[in-house]
XYZ file of N, CA and C in Angstrom:
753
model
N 60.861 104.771 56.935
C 60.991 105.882 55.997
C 62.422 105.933 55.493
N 62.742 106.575 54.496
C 63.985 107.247 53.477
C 64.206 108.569 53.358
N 65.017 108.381 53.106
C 65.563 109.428 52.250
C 66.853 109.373 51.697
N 66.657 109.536 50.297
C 67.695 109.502 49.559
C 67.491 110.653 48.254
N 68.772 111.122 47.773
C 69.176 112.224 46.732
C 70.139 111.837 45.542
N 69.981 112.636 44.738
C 71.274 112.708 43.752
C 71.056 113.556 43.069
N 72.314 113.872 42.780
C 72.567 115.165 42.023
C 73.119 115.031 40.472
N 73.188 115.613 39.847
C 73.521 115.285 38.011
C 73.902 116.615 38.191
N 75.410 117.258 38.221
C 76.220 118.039 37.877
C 76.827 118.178 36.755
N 77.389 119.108 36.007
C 78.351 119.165 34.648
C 79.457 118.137 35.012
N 80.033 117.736 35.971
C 81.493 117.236 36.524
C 81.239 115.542 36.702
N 79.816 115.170 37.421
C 79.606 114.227 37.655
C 78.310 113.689 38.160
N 78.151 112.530 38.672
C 76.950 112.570 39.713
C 77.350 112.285 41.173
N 76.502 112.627 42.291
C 76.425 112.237 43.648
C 75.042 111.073 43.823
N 75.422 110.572 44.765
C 74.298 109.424 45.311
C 74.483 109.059 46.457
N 73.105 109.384 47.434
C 73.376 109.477 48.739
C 71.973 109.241 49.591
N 72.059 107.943 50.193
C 70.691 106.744 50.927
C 70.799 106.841 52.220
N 69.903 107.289 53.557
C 70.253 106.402 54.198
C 70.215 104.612 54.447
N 70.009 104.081 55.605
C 69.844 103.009 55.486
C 68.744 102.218 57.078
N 68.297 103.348 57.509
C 67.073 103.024 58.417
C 65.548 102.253 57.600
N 65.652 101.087 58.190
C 63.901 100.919 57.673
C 62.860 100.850 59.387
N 62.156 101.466 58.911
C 60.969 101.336 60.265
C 59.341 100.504 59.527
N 59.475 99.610 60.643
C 58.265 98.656 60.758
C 57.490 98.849 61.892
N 57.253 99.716 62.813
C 56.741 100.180 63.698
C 58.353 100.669 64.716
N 57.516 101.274 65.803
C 58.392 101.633 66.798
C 59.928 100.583 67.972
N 58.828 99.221 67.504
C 60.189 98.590 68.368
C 60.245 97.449 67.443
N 60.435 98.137 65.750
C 60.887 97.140 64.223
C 61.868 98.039 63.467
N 63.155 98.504 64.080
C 63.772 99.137 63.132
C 65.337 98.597 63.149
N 64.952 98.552 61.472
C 66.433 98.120 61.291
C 67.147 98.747 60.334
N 68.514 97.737 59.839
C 69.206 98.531 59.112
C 69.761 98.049 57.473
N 68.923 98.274 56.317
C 69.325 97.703 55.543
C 69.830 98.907 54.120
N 70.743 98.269 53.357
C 71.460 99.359 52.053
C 70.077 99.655 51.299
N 70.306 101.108 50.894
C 69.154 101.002 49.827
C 70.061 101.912 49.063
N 71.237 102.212 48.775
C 72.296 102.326 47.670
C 72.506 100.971 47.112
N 72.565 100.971 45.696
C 72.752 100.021 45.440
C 74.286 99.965 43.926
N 74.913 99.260 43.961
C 76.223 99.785 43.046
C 76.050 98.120 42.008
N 75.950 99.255 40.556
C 76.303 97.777 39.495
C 77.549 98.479 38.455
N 78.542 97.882 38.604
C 79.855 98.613 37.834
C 80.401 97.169 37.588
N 80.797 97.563 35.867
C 81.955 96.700 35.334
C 82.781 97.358 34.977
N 83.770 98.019 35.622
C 84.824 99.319 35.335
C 85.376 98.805 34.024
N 84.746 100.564 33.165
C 85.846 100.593 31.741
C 84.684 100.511 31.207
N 83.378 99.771 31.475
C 82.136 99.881 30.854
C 80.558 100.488 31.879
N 80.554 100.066 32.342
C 78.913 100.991 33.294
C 79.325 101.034 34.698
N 78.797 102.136 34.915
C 78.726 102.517 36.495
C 77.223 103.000 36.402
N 76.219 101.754 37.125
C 75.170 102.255 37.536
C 74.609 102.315 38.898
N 74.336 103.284 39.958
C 74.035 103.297 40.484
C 72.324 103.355 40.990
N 71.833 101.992 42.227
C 70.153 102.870 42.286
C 69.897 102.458 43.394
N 68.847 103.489 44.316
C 68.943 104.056 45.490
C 67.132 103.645 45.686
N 66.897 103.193 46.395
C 65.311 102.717 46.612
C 64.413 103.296 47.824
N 63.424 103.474 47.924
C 62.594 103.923 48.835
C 61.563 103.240 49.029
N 60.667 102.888 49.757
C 59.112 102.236 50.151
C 58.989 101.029 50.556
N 58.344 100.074 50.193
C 58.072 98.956 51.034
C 59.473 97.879 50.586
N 60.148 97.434 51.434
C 61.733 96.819 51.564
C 61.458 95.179 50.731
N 60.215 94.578 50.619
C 60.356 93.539 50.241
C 59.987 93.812 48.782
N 59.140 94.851 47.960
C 59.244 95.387 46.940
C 60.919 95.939 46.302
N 61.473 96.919 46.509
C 62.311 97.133 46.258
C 63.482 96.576 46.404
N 63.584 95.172 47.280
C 64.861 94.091 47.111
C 64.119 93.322 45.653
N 62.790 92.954 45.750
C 62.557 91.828 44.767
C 62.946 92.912 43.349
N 62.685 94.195 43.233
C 63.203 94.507 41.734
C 64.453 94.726 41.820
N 65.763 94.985 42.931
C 66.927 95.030 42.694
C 67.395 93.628 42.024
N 66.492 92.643 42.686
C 67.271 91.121 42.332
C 66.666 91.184 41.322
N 65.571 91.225 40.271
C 65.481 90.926 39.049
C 66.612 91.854 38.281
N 66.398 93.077 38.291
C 67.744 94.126 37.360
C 68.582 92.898 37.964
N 69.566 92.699 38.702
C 70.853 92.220 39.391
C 70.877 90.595 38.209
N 69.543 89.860 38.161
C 69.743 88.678 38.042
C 69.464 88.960 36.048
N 68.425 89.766 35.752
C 67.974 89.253 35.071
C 66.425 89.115 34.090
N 65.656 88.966 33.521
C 64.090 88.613 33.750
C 64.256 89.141 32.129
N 62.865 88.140 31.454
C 62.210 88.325 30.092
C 62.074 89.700 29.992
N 62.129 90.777 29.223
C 61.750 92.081 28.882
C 60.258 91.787 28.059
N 59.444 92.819 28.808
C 58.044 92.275 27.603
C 58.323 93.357 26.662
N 59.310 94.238 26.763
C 59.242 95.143 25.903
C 60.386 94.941 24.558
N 61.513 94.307 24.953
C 62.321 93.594 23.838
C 62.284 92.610 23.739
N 61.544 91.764 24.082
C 61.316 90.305 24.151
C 62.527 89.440 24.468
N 63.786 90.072 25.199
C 64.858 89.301 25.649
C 65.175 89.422 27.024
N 65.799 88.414 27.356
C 66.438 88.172 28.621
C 67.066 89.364 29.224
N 67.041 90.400 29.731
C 67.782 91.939 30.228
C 67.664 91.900 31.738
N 69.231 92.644 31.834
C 69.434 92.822 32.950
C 70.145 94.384 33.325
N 70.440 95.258 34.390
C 71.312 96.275 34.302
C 72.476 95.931 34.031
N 73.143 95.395 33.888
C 74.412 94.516 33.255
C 74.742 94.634 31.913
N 73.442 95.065 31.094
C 73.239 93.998 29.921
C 72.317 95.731 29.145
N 72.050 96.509 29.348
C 71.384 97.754 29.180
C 72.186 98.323 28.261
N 71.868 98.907 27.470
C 72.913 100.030 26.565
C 73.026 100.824 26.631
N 71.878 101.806 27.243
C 71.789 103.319 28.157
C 71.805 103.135 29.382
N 71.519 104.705 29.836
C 70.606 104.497 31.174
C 69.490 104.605 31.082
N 68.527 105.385 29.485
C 67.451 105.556 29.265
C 67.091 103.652 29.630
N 67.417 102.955 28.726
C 67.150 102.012 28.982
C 66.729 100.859 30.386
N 68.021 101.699 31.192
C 67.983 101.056 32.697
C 66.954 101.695 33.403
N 66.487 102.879 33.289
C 65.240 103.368 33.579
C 63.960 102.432 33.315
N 63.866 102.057 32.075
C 62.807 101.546 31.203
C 62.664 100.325 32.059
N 63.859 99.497 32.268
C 63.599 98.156 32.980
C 63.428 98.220 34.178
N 63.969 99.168 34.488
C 63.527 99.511 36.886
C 61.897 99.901 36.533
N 61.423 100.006 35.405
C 59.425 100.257 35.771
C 59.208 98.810 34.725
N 59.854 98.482 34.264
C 59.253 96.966 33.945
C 59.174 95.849 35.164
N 60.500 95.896 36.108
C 60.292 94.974 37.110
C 59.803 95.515 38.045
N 59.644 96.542 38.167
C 58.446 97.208 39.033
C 56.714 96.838 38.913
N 56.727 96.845 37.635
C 55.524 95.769 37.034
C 55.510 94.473 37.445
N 56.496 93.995 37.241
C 56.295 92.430 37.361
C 55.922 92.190 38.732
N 56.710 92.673 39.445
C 56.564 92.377 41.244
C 55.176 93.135 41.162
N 54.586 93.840 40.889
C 53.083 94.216 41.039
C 52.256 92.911 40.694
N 52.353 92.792 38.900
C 51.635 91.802 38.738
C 51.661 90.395 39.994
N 53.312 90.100 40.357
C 53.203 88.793 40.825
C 52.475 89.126 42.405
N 52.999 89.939 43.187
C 52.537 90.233 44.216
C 50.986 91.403 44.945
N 51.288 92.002 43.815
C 50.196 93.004 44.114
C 48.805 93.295 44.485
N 47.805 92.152 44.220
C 46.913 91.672 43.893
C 46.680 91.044 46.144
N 47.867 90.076 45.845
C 48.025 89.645 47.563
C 48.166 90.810 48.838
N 48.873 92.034 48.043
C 49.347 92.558 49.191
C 47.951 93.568 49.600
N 47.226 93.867 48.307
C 45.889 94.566 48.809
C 45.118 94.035 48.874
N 44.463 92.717 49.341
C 43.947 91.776 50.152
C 44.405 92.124 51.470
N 45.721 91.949 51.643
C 46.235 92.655 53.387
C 46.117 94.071 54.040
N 45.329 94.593 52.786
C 45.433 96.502 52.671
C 46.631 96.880 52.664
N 47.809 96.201 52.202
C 49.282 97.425 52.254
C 49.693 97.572 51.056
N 50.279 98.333 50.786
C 50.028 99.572 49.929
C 51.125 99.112 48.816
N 51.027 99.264 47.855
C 52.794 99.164 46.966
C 52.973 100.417 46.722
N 54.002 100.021 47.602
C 55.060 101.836 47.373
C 56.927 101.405 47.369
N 56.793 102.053 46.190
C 58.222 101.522 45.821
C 58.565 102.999 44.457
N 59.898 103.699 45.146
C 60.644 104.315 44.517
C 61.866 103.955 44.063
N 62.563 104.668 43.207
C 64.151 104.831 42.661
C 64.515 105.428 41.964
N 65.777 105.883 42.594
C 66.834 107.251 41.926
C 67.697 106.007 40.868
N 67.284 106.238 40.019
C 68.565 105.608 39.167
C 69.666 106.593 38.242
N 70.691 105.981 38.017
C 71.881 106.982 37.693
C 73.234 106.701 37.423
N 73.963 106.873 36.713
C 75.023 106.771 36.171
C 75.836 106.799 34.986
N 76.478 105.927 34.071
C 77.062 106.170 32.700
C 77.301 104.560 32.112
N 77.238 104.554 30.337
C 77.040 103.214 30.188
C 78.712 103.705 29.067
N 79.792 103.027 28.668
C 80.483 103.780 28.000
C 79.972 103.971 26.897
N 80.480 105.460 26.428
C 80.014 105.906 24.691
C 78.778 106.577 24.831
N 77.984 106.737 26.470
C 76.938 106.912 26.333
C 76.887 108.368 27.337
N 75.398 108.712 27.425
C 75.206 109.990 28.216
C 75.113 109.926 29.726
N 76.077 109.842 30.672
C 75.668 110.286 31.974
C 74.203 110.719 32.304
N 73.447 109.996 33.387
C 72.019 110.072 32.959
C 71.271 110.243 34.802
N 70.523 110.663 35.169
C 69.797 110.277 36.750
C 68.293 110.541 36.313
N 67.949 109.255 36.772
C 66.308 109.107 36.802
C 65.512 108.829 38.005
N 64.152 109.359 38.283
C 63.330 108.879 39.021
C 62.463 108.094 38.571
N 62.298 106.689 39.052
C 61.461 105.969 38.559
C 60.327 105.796 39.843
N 58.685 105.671 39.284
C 57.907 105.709 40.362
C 57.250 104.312 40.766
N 55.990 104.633 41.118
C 55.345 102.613 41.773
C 54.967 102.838 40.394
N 54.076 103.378 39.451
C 53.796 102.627 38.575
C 54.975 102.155 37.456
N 55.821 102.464 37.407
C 57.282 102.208 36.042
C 57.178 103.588 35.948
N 56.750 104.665 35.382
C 56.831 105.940 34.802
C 57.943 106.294 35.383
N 58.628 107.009 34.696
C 59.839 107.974 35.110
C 59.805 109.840 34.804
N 60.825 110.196 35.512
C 61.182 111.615 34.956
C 63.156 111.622 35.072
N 63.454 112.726 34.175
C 64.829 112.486 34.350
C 65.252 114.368 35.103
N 66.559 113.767 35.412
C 67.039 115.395 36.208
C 67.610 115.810 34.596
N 67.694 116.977 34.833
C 67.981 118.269 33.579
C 68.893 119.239 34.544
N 69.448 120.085 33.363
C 70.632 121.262 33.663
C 69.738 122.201 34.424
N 68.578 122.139 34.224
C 67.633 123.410 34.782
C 67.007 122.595 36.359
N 67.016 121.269 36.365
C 66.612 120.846 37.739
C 67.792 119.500 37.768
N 68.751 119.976 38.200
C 69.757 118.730 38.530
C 69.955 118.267 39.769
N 68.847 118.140 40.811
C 68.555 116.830 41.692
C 67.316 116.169 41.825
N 67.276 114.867 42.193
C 66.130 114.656 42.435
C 66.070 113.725 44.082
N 64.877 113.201 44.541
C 65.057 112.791 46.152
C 63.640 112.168 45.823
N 64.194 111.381 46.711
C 62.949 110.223 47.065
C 62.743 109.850 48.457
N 61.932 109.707 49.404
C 61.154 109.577 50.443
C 60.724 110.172 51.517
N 61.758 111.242 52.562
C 61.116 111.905 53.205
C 62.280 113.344 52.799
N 61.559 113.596 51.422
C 62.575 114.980 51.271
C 62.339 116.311 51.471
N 61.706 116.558 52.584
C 60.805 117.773 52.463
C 61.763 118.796 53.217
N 62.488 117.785 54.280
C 63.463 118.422 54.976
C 65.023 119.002 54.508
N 65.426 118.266 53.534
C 66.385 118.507 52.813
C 66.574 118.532 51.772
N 65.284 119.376 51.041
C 65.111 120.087 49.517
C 65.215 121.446 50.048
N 64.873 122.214 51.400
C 65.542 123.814 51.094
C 66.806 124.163 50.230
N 67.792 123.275 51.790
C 69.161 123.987 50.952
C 69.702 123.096 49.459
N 68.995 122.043 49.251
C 69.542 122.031 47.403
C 68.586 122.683 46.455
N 67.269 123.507 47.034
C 66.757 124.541 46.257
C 67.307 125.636 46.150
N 68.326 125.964 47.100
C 68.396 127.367 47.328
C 70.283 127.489 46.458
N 71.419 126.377 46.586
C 72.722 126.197 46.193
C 72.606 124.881 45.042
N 72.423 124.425 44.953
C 72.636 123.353 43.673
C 71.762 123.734 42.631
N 73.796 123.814 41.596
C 73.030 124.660 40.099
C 74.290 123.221 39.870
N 73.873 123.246 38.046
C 74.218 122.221 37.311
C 75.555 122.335 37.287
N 76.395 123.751 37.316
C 77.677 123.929 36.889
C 78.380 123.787 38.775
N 77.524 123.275 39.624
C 78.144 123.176 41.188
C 79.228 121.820 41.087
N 80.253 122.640 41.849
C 81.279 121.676 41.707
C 81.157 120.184 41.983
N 81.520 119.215 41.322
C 81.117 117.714 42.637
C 81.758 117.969 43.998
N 82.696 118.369 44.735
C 83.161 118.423 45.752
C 81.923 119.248 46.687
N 81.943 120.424 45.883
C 80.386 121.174 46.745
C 78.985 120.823 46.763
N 78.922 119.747 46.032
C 77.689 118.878 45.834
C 77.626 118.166 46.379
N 78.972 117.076 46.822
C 78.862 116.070 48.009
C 78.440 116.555 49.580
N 79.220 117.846 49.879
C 79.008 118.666 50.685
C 77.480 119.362 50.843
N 76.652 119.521 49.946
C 75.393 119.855 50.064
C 74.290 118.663 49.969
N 74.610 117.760 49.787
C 74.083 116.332 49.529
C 74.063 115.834 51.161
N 75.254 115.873 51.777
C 75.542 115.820 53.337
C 74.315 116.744 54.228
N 74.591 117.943 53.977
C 73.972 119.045 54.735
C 72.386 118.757 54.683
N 72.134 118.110 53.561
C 71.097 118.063 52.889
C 70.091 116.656 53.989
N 71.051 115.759 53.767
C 70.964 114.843 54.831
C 70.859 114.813 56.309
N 71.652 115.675 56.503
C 71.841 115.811 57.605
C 70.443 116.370 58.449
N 69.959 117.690 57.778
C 68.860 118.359 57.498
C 67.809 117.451 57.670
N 67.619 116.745 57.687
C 66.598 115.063 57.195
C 67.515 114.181 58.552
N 67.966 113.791 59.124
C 68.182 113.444 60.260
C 67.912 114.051 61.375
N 68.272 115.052 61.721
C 67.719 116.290 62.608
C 66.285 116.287 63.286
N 65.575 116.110 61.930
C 63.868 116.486 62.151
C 63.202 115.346 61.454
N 63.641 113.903 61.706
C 62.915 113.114 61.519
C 63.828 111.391 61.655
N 63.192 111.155 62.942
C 63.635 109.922 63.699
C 63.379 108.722 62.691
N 62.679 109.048 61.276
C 63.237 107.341 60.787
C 63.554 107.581 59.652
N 64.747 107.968 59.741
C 65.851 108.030 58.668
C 67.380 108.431 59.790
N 67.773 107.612 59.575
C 69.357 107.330 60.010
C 70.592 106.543 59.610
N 71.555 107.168 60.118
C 72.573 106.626 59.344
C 72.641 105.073 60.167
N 74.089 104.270 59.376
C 74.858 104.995 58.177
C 74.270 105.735 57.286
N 75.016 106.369 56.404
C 74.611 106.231 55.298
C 75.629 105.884 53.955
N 75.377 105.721 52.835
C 75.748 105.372 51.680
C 75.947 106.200 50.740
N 77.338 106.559 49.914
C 77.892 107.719 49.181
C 78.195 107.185 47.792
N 78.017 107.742 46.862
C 78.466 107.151 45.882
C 79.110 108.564 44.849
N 80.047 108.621 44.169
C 80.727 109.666 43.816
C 80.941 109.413 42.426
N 80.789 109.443 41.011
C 80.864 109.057 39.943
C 81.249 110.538 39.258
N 82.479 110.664 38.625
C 83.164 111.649 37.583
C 82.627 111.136 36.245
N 81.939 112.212 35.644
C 81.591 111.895 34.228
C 82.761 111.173 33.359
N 82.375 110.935 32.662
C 83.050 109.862 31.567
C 84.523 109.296 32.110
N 84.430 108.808 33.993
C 85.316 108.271 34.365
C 85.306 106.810 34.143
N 86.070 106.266 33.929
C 86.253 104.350 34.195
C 85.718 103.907 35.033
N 85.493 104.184 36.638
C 84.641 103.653 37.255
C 84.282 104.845 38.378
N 83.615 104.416 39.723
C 83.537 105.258 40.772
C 84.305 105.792 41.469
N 84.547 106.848 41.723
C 85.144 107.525 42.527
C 85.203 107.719 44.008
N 83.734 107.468 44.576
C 83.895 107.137 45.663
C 82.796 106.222 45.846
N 83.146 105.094 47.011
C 81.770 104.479 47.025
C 82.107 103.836 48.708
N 80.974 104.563 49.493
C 81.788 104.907 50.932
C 80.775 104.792 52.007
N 80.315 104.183 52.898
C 79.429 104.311 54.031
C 80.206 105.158 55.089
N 79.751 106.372 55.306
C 79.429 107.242 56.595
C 78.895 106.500 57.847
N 78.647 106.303 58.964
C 78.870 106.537 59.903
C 79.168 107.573 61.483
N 77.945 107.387 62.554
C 78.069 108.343 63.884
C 79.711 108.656 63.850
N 80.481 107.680 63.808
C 82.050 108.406 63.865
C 82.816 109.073 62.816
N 82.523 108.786 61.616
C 83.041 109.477 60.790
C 83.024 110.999 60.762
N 84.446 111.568 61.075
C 85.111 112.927 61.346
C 84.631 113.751 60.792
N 84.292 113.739 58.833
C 84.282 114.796 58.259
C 82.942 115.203 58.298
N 81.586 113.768 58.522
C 80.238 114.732 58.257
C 80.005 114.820 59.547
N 80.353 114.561 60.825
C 80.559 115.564 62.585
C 81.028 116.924 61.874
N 82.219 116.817 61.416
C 82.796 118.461 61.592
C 81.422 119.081 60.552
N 80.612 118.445 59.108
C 79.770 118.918 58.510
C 78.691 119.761 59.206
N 77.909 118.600 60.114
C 76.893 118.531 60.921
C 77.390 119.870 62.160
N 78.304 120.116 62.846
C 78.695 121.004 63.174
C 78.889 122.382 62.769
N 79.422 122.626 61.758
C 79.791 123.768 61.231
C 78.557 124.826 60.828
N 77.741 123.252 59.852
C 76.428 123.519 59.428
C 75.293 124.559 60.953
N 75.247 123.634 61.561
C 74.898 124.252 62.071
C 75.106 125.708 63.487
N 76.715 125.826 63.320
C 77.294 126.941 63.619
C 76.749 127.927 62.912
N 77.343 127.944 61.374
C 77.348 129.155 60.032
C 75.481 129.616 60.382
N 74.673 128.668 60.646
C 73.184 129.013 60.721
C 72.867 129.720 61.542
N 73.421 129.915 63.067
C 72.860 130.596 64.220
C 73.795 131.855 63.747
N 75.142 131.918 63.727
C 75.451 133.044 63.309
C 74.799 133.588 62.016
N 74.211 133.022 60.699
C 73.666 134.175 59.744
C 72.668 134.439 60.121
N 71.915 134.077 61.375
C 70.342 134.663 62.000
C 70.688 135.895 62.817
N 71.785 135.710 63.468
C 72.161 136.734 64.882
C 72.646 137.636 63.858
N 73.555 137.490 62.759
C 74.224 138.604 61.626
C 72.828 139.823 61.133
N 71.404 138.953 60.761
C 70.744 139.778 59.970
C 70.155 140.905 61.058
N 69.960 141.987 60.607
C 69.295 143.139 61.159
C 67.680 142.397 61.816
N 68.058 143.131 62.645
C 66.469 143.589 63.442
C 65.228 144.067 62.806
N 64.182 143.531 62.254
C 63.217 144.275 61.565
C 62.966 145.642 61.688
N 62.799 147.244 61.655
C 62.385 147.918 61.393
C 61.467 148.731 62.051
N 60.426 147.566 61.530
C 58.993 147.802 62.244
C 59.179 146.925 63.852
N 59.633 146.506 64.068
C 59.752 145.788 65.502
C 60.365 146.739 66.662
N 59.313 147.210 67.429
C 60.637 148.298 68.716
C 61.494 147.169 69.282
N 61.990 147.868 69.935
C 63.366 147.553 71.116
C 62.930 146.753 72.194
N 63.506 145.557 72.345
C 62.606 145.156 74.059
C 62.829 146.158 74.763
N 61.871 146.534 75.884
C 61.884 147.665 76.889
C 63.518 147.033 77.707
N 63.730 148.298 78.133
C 64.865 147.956 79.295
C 64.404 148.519 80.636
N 65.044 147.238 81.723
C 64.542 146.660 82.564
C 64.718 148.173 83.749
């Protein structure tokens, strides 16, 4: 399992994977599913994958390498894209292709094609952009009115970016809720673990700002993971006593 997020703020974007894959109970390993394509001064694209690991390497390496477009009839790559609308368009074209080439074999074996991605970033001259692309190619994009989106086991750490992430949230407090968010999703579910993978992009900056694997030792998301869950037991013990609830008897 996964889990991965990003956020599309006024300031910038966040991007944030772990990097656990589970193949049963004694098959787990550890591979990137952040993925970074930057030619600083011109694109910073970032894309973050979820579902079956030999699906989602074979479409990183086509974007990475390359492949016929059936839709412009040319050679395209994320390299080579002029948007991000565009880089969207081609993460569900080679999402196709690896269907067509493989797909057919893998449900003969009954397993399933499942393959997600957060895609996201800036092409220069162009619009700062984050997309979800699904197994079939279809996409949706994040908006000022819903500026995150998450892909694989996000059930655990969509409270708190439902409840604090608005479009005008600072990037600094977004990395910070992106963490919590994660963290949240480690806690209560054994296959998703770190490292994990950060990616920090300032709108209409030259290149990334941060691009960083976390780590059990790394100081600042311990003191996160801590605090986080300090500030929580104290705002439970802070709220009043229901009302309607009597007093435990005394003894």
């Amino acid at each position: 399992m996964t889990y991965c997020v990003g956020l599309l703020l006024a300031e910038g974007l966040v991007m944030l994977a772990d990097t656990r894959t589970n193949a049963g109970v004694d098959n787990i390993s550890t591979f990137r599913k952040l993925h970074f394509f930057e030619v600083p001064g011109e694109r910073t694209i970032c894309l973050a994958s979820a579902g079956n690991l030999a699906i989602t390497q074979a479409v990183i390496n086509l974007l990475a390498d390359g492949f016929d477009s059936d839709v412009s009839g040319m050679s395209e790559s994320i390299y080579s894209v002029p948007s991000m609308f565009r880089a969207a368009q081609l993460t569900g074209e080679a999402i196709r292709k690896v269907w067509h080439l493989d797909g057919e074999a893998m449900r003969q074996q009954s397993i399933g094609f499942e393959a997600s991605f957060l895609i996201g970033g800036q092409v220069r001259g162009r619009q700062l952009r984050l997309f979800l692309v699904y197994s079939a190619g279809n996409f949706i994009e994040a908006t000022e009115d819903t500026p995150f989106l998450q892909i694989g086991e996000h059930k655990y750490g969509k409270p708190i970016l439902d409840r604090a992430v608005r479009f005008d949230t600072a990037l600094a407090d977004g990395v910070k809720l992106a963490l919590i968010s994660m963290d949240s999703t480690l806690r209560s579910n054994l296959t998703v673990g770190l490292p994990i993978d950060l990616m920090v992009f300032r709108r209409d900056a030259q290149r990334a700002e941060i691009n960083r694997r976390i780590g059990e030792d790394d100081p600042y998301f311990r003191m996160i993971r801590e605090r986080w869950s300090a500030a929580l037991r104290e705002a439970h013990r802070a709220i009043a006593r229901p009302d309607w609830m009597p007093e435990a008897p005394r003894a």
